[in-house]
Coordinates of C-alpha atoms and ligand atoms in Angstrom, one line a residue:
X1 CA 36.0 74.9 -32.1
X2 CA 39.6 76.0 -31.5
X3 CA 41.1 76.9 -28.0
X4 CA 43.8 79.6 -28.0
X5 CA 46.2 79.4 -25.2
X6 CA 49.4 81.3 -24.0
X7 CA 51.4 78.2 -23.0
X8 CA 54.3 77.4 -20.9
X9 CA 56.4 75.1 -23.3
X10 CA 59.5 75.0 -21.2
X11 CA 60.4 76.3 -17.7
X12 CA 62.1 79.5 -17.5
X13 CA 61.2 80.5 -21.0
X14 CA 58.5 82.9 -22.3
X15 CA 55.0 81.8 -22.8
X16 CA 53.9 81.4 -26.3
X17 CA 50.6 80.8 -28.2
X18 CA 49.4 77.3 -28.8
X19 CA 46.1 76.5 -30.7
X20 CA 44.4 73.1 -30.1
X21 CA 40.8 71.7 -30.5
X22 CA 38.6 72.6 -27.6
X23 CA 38.1 69.8 -25.3
X24 CA 34.5 68.3 -25.4
X25 CA 33.0 68.2 -21.8
X26 CA 31.7 64.7 -20.8
X27 CA 30.1 63.4 -17.6
X28 CA 30.0 66.2 -15.0
X29 CA 32.6 68.4 -16.9
X30 CA 31.8 72.0 -17.9
X31 CA 33.6 74.0 -20.6
X32 CA 33.9 77.6 -19.8
X33 CA 34.6 80.4 -22.2
X34 CA 37.0 82.5 -20.3
X35 CA 36.2 86.2 -19.9
X36 CA 39.0 87.3 -17.6
X37 CA 41.9 85.6 -15.9
X38 CA 44.1 87.3 -13.4
X39 CA 47.9 87.3 -13.4
X40 CA 49.3 86.3 -10.0
X41 CA 52.8 86.2 -8.4
X42 CA 52.7 82.5 -8.0
X43 CA 52.5 82.3 -11.9
X44 CA 56.0 83.5 -11.9
X45 CA 57.2 80.7 -9.6
X46 CA 55.4 78.1 -11.7
X47 CA 57.1 79.5 -14.9
X48 CA 60.5 79.5 -13.1
X49 CA 59.8 75.9 -11.9
X50 CA 60.9 76.6 -8.3
X51 CA 60.1 78.6 -5.1
X52 CA 63.0 80.1 -3.0
X53 CA 63.4 78.6 0.4
X54 CA 66.3 80.8 1.6
X55 CA 70.0 80.2 2.1
X56 CA 70.1 79.6 -1.8
X57 CA 67.8 76.7 -1.6
X58 CA 65.0 76.1 -4.1
X59 CA 61.7 74.0 -4.0
X60 CA 61.4 72.3 -7.3
X61 CA 57.9 72.4 -8.5
X62 CA 58.4 71.0 -12.0
X63 CA 56.9 67.7 -11.4
X64 CA 53.2 66.9 -11.8
X65 CA 52.3 68.7 -15.0
X66 CA 53.0 68.0 -18.7
X67 CA 54.2 70.7 -21.2
X68 CA 52.9 72.6 -22.9
X69 CA 50.9 73.8 -19.8
X70 CA 48.5 76.6 -19.3
X71 CA 49.0 78.9 -16.3
X72 CA 46.4 81.1 -14.6
X73 CA 44.0 80.4 -11.8
X74 CA 41.9 83.6 -11.3
X75 CA 39.2 82.7 -13.8
X76 CA 35.7 84.0 -14.6
X77 CA 33.7 83.4 -17.6
X78 CA 30.6 82.1 -19.4
X79 CA 29.6 78.5 -19.5
X80 CA 29.9 77.3 -23.1
X81 CA 28.6 73.8 -22.7
X82 CA 28.6 70.9 -20.4
X83 CA 28.6 67.2 -20.1
X84 CA 25.2 65.4 -19.7
X85 CA 25.7 64.9 -15.8
X86 CA 26.7 68.6 -15.0
X87 CA 23.6 69.9 -13.2
X88 CA 22.8 73.7 -13.4
X89 CA 25.6 74.3 -15.9
X90 CA 23.3 76.3 -18.2
X91 CA 25.2 77.7 -21.2
X92 CA 25.5 81.5 -20.8
X93 CA 25.7 81.6 -17.1
X94 CA 28.4 83.8 -15.9
X95 CA 30.6 82.2 -13.2
X96 CA 33.9 82.6 -11.3
X97 CA 35.8 79.2 -10.9
X98 CA 37.1 77.9 -7.7
X99 CA 40.5 76.7 -8.9
X100 CA 41.8 74.8 -5.8
X101 CA 40.2 71.5 -6.9
X102 CA 41.2 68.4 -5.1
X103 CA 41.0 64.6 -5.7
X104 CA 37.9 64.3 -3.7
X105 CA 39.2 61.1 -2.1
X106 CA 42.0 62.1 0.4
X107 CA 41.4 62.9 4.2
X108 CA 41.9 66.7 3.2
X109 CA 39.3 66.7 0.5
X110 CA 36.7 64.7 2.6
X111 CA 37.1 67.5 5.3
X112 CA 36.3 70.1 2.6
X113 CA 40.0 71.3 2.4
X114 CA 40.6 70.6 -1.3
X115 CA 43.1 73.5 -1.4
X116 CA 45.5 71.3 0.6
X117 CA 44.7 68.0 -1.2
X118 CA 47.5 65.6 -1.5
X119 CA 46.8 64.8 -5.2
X120 CA 45.6 68.2 -6.3
X121 CA 43.9 69.2 -9.7
X122 CA 44.5 72.8 -9.1
X123 CA 43.7 74.8 -12.1
X124 CA 46.8 76.6 -13.6
X125 CA 49.0 74.7 -11.2
X126 CA 48.7 71.0 -12.0
X127 CA 45.7 71.0 -14.5
X128 CA 45.5 73.5 -17.5
X129 CA 44.3 76.9 -16.3
X130 CA 43.1 80.1 -17.5
X131 CA 45.7 81.9 -19.7
X132 CA 43.5 80.7 -22.6
X133 CA 40.2 81.2 -24.5
X134 CA 38.6 78.2 -22.7
X135 CA 39.1 76.0 -19.7
X136 CA 37.6 72.6 -18.7
X137 CA 36.2 72.4 -15.2
X138 CA 35.6 68.7 -13.7
X139 CA 32.3 69.5 -11.9
X140 CA 29.7 72.3 -11.6
X141 CA 30.2 72.5 -7.8
X142 CA 33.3 74.7 -8.7
X143 CA 31.2 77.3 -10.4
X144 CA 30.4 80.5 -8.3
X145 CA 27.9 83.2 -9.4
X146 CA 29.4 86.6 -8.9
X147 CA 26.9 89.1 -10.2
X148 CA 26.9 92.1 -9.8
X149 CA 30.6 92.1 -9.4
X150 CA 33.0 92.7 -12.4
X151 CA 34.3 89.4 -13.8
X152 CA 38.0 90.6 -13.4
X153 CA 37.2 91.1 -9.6
X154 CA 35.5 87.8 -9.2
X155 CA 38.5 86.0 -10.7
X156 CA 41.0 87.7 -8.6
X157 CA 39.0 87.0 -5.4
X158 CA 39.6 83.3 -6.1
X159 CA 43.3 83.7 -5.2
X160 CA 44.5 86.9 -3.6
X161 CA 41.0 87.5 -2.0
X162 CA 40.7 84.0 -0.8
X163 CA 44.1 83.9 0.6
X164 CA 43.5 87.0 2.7
X165 CA 40.1 85.8 3.7
X166 CA 41.2 82.2 4.8
X167 CA 44.1 83.9 6.8
X168 CA 41.7 86.3 8.7
X169 CA 39.4 83.4 9.4
X170 CA 42.2 81.7 11.3
X171 CA 42.6 84.8 13.5
X172 CA 38.9 85.4 14.4
X173 CA 39.2 84.5 18.1
X174 CA 42.2 86.7 18.6
X175 CA 41.0 89.5 16.5
X176 CA 38.1 90.0 19.0
X177 CA 40.8 91.0 21.5
X178 CA 42.7 93.9 19.8
X179 CA 43.6 95.4 16.5
X180 CA 45.3 93.1 13.9
X181 CA 48.6 93.6 12.3
X182 CA 48.9 93.1 8.5
X183 CA 52.3 92.8 7.1
X184 CA 52.9 93.3 3.3
X185 CA 50.4 95.6 1.6
X186 CA 50.7 94.3 -1.9
X187 CA 47.6 92.8 -3.7
X188 CA 46.7 90.2 -1.0
X189 CA 47.5 92.6 1.9
X190 CA 45.3 95.4 0.5
X191 CA 42.5 93.0 0.0
X192 CA 43.1 91.7 3.6
X193 CA 42.9 95.3 4.8
X194 CA 39.5 95.8 3.2
X195 CA 38.2 92.4 4.5
X196 CA 39.6 92.9 8.0
X197 CA 37.7 96.2 8.2
X198 CA 34.5 94.7 6.9
X199 CA 34.7 91.4 9.1
X200 CA 35.9 92.8 12.3
X201 CA 34.8 96.4 12.2
X202 CA 38.1 97.7 13.4
X203 CA 41.1 99.2 11.4
X204 CA 44.1 96.9 11.5
X205 CA 47.8 98.3 11.9
X206 CA 49.9 97.6 8.8
X207 CA 53.6 97.2 8.2
X208 CA 55.5 97.5 5.0
X209 CA 59.0 98.5 4.0
X210 CA 57.6 100.5 0.9
X211 CA 56.5 104.0 1.8
X212 CA 54.0 104.1 -1.2
X213 CA 52.4 100.9 0.1
X214 CA 52.1 102.3 3.6
X215 CA 50.6 105.5 2.2
X216 CA 48.1 103.3 0.1
X217 CA 47.1 101.4 3.3
X218 CA 46.6 104.5 5.4
X219 CA 44.4 105.9 2.6
X220 CA 42.5 102.5 2.6
X221 CA 41.8 103.0 6.3
X222 CA 44.6 101.4 8.3
X223 CA 44.9 102.5 11.9
X224 CA 48.6 103.2 11.5
X225 CA 51.5 102.2 9.4
X226 CA 54.9 101.0 10.4
X227 CA 58.2 100.4 8.5
X228 CA 59.7 97.1 9.7
X229 CA 63.2 98.3 8.4
X230 CA 63.0 101.1 10.9
X231 CA 64.9 99.9 14.0
X232 CA 62.4 102.0 16.2
X233 CA 59.2 100.5 14.6
X234 CA 58.9 97.6 16.9
X235 CA 59.1 99.6 20.0
X236 CA 56.6 102.1 18.6
X237 CA 54.2 99.5 17.6
X238 CA 54.4 97.7 21.1
X239 CA 53.7 101.2 22.6
X240 CA 50.6 101.8 20.7
X241 CA 49.2 98.3 20.8
X242 CA 50.6 96.7 24.1
X243 CA 51.3 93.6 21.9
X244 CA 49.7 92.1 18.9
X245 CA 47.4 89.0 19.2
X246 CA 46.8 88.4 15.6
X247 CA 49.1 89.0 12.7
X248 CA 49.1 88.1 9.0
X249 CA 52.3 87.8 7.3
X250 CA 51.5 88.3 3.6
X251 CA 55.2 88.7 2.6
X252 CA 56.6 85.3 4.0
X253 CA 60.2 86.2 4.4
X254 CA 62.7 85.8 7.3
X255 CA 62.4 89.5 7.9
X256 CA 58.6 89.7 7.8
X257 CA 58.1 86.8 10.1
X258 CA 60.8 88.0 12.5
X259 CA 59.1 91.3 12.8
X260 CA 55.7 89.6 13.2
X261 CA 56.8 87.4 16.1
X262 CA 58.8 90.3 17.8
X263 CA 55.7 92.3 18.3
X264 CA 53.3 89.5 19.5
X265 CA 51.6 89.5 22.9
X266 CA 51.6 86.5 25.0
X267 CA 49.1 84.1 23.3
X268 CA 49.5 85.8 19.9
X269 CA 49.4 84.2 16.6
X270 CA 50.8 84.8 13.1
X271 CA 49.3 83.3 10.0
X272 CA 51.7 83.1 7.1
X273 CA 50.5 83.2 3.5
X274 CA 53.4 84.8 1.8
X275 CA 55.9 82.9 -0.3
X276 CA 58.8 85.4 -0.8
X277 CA 61.3 83.1 0.8
X278 CA 63.9 82.9 3.6
X279 CA 64.5 80.8 6.7
X280 CA 63.1 81.5 10.2
X281 CA 64.6 80.3 13.4
X282 CA 63.6 80.9 17.0
X283 CA 64.5 79.4 20.4
X284 CA 61.9 76.6 20.8
X285 CA 61.2 77.9 24.4
X286 CA 59.6 80.9 22.9
X287 CA 56.7 78.8 21.8
X288 CA 55.6 78.0 25.4
X289 CA 57.0 81.1 27.0
X290 CA 55.0 83.3 24.8
X291 CA 52.1 80.7 24.2
X292 CA 53.0 81.6 20.5
X293 CA 51.4 80.2 17.4
X294 CA 52.7 80.3 13.9
X295 CA 50.5 78.9 11.3
X296 CA 50.6 78.7 7.5
X297 CA 47.7 78.6 5.1
X298 CA 47.5 78.5 1.3
X299 CA 44.5 79.9 -0.7
X300 CA 41.3 78.7 1.0
X301 CA 38.3 76.1 0.7
X302 CA 35.4 76.1 -1.7
X303 CA 33.0 77.0 1.2
X304 CA 35.3 80.1 2.0
X305 CA 35.4 81.1 -1.7
X306 CA 31.6 81.1 -1.8
X307 CA 31.5 83.0 1.6
X308 CA 33.9 85.4 0.3
X309 CA 31.9 86.3 -2.9
X310 CA 28.8 86.7 -0.5
X311 CA 30.6 88.9 1.8
X312 CA 32.1 91.1 -0.9
X313 CA 28.6 91.5 -2.4
X314 CA 26.8 92.1 0.9
X315 CA 29.3 94.7 2.2
X316 CA 30.0 96.3 -1.2
X317 CA 33.8 95.9 -0.6
X318 CA 35.6 97.7 -3.4
X319 CA 37.9 96.0 -5.8
X320 CA 41.6 96.9 -5.7
X321 CA 43.1 98.7 -8.7
X322 CA 42.6 96.3 -11.6
X323 CA 43.9 96.8 -15.2
X324 CA 42.9 94.8 -18.2
X325 CA 45.2 93.5 -21.0
X326 CA 44.6 91.1 -23.9
X327 CA 45.4 87.6 -23.6
X328 CA 48.5 87.8 -25.8
X329 CA 50.1 90.3 -23.3
X330 CA 50.4 87.3 -20.7
X331 CA 54.2 87.2 -21.1
X332 CA 54.7 90.9 -21.0
X333 CA 52.5 91.0 -18.0
X334 CA 54.6 88.3 -16.1
X335 CA 57.7 90.4 -17.0
X336 CA 56.1 93.6 -15.6
X337 CA 55.1 91.6 -12.5
X338 CA 58.6 90.4 -12.0
X339 CA 60.1 93.8 -12.5
X340 CA 57.8 95.3 -9.8
X341 CA 56.1 97.4 -12.4
X342 CA 52.6 96.5 -11.5
X343 CA 50.3 98.1 -9.0
X344 CA 47.2 96.3 -8.1
X345 CA 46.0 93.5 -10.4
X346 CA 46.5 92.8 -14.1
X347 CA 43.7 90.7 -15.7
X348 CA 43.9 89.1 -19.1
X349 CA 41.0 89.3 -21.4
X350 CA 40.5 86.4 -23.6
Ligands
ZN1 ZN1 47.4 83.3 -7.3
ZN2 ZN1 42.3 65.2 -2.2

């Protein structure tokens, strides 16, 4: 059996098709026939080989994978076959894949935080992922049943949905005090808005420099929308909220984090998930004086991924706009994403 892949053969170069023999699963491994794989902003950074750190600095991320490499981490599909020790991996079962797989040995993995493992085997990041017809999964524990959700939605939930969910989980104590503030209403932000309403039962405030995104967020039930580029926005938000206790920065730039911290109440907390880039400085005394917390999080744990799928099914949380394209459109999709031509999610069909 052959495996078709849209491979990264060199950094900063277009993906191209490679065809190899399908790997045979051994031990606890499971071979998945991919039905859908979402295209994510972080795929652009992986293709470039770096993240922007601000002040012209870059974080080189080219180490730790061999080329050709298969990107893609928002995967759902059908079990093709499995090794002799893979329990419950019945061929034909439809599953989403938790892609943030750890080494299983380090302190983070032992605590269940495989997403921040020190020797990760993250699919599409350090191990071949989902821009392909098949993918090899090391253990059936990473398979998550998703029916009756669509496969494309289940895949997207493993990254953008999980990121928003994990950020909201870190704000649960403060979210009980007052409305949340969500900054950046792209794919993760809109998912965060829907999840925040379902989890906390109140509509959050939102902030985005893009009027179209503010309008989309208001249509999706935001309490009020603010433009952080408007010099009056901070005052206005403080007036209606009397200070924010819980904020998510889904943008991750100097501007977005400055806006978030500028509207915090005493004891307020910002969780940063965005990776846009930039550098943030603040007087150190602001931490004690405002009893301020700034915390970062990246994707989420396996337990959170399972809880998220359960929540979305139980509360019937609607999917963001999802468009489907054939696998050989992977590079064209990355180009469109880079140029800002994509609204919602594009999912590749293998
Ligand atoms: Zn992603
Ligand atoms: Zn680990």
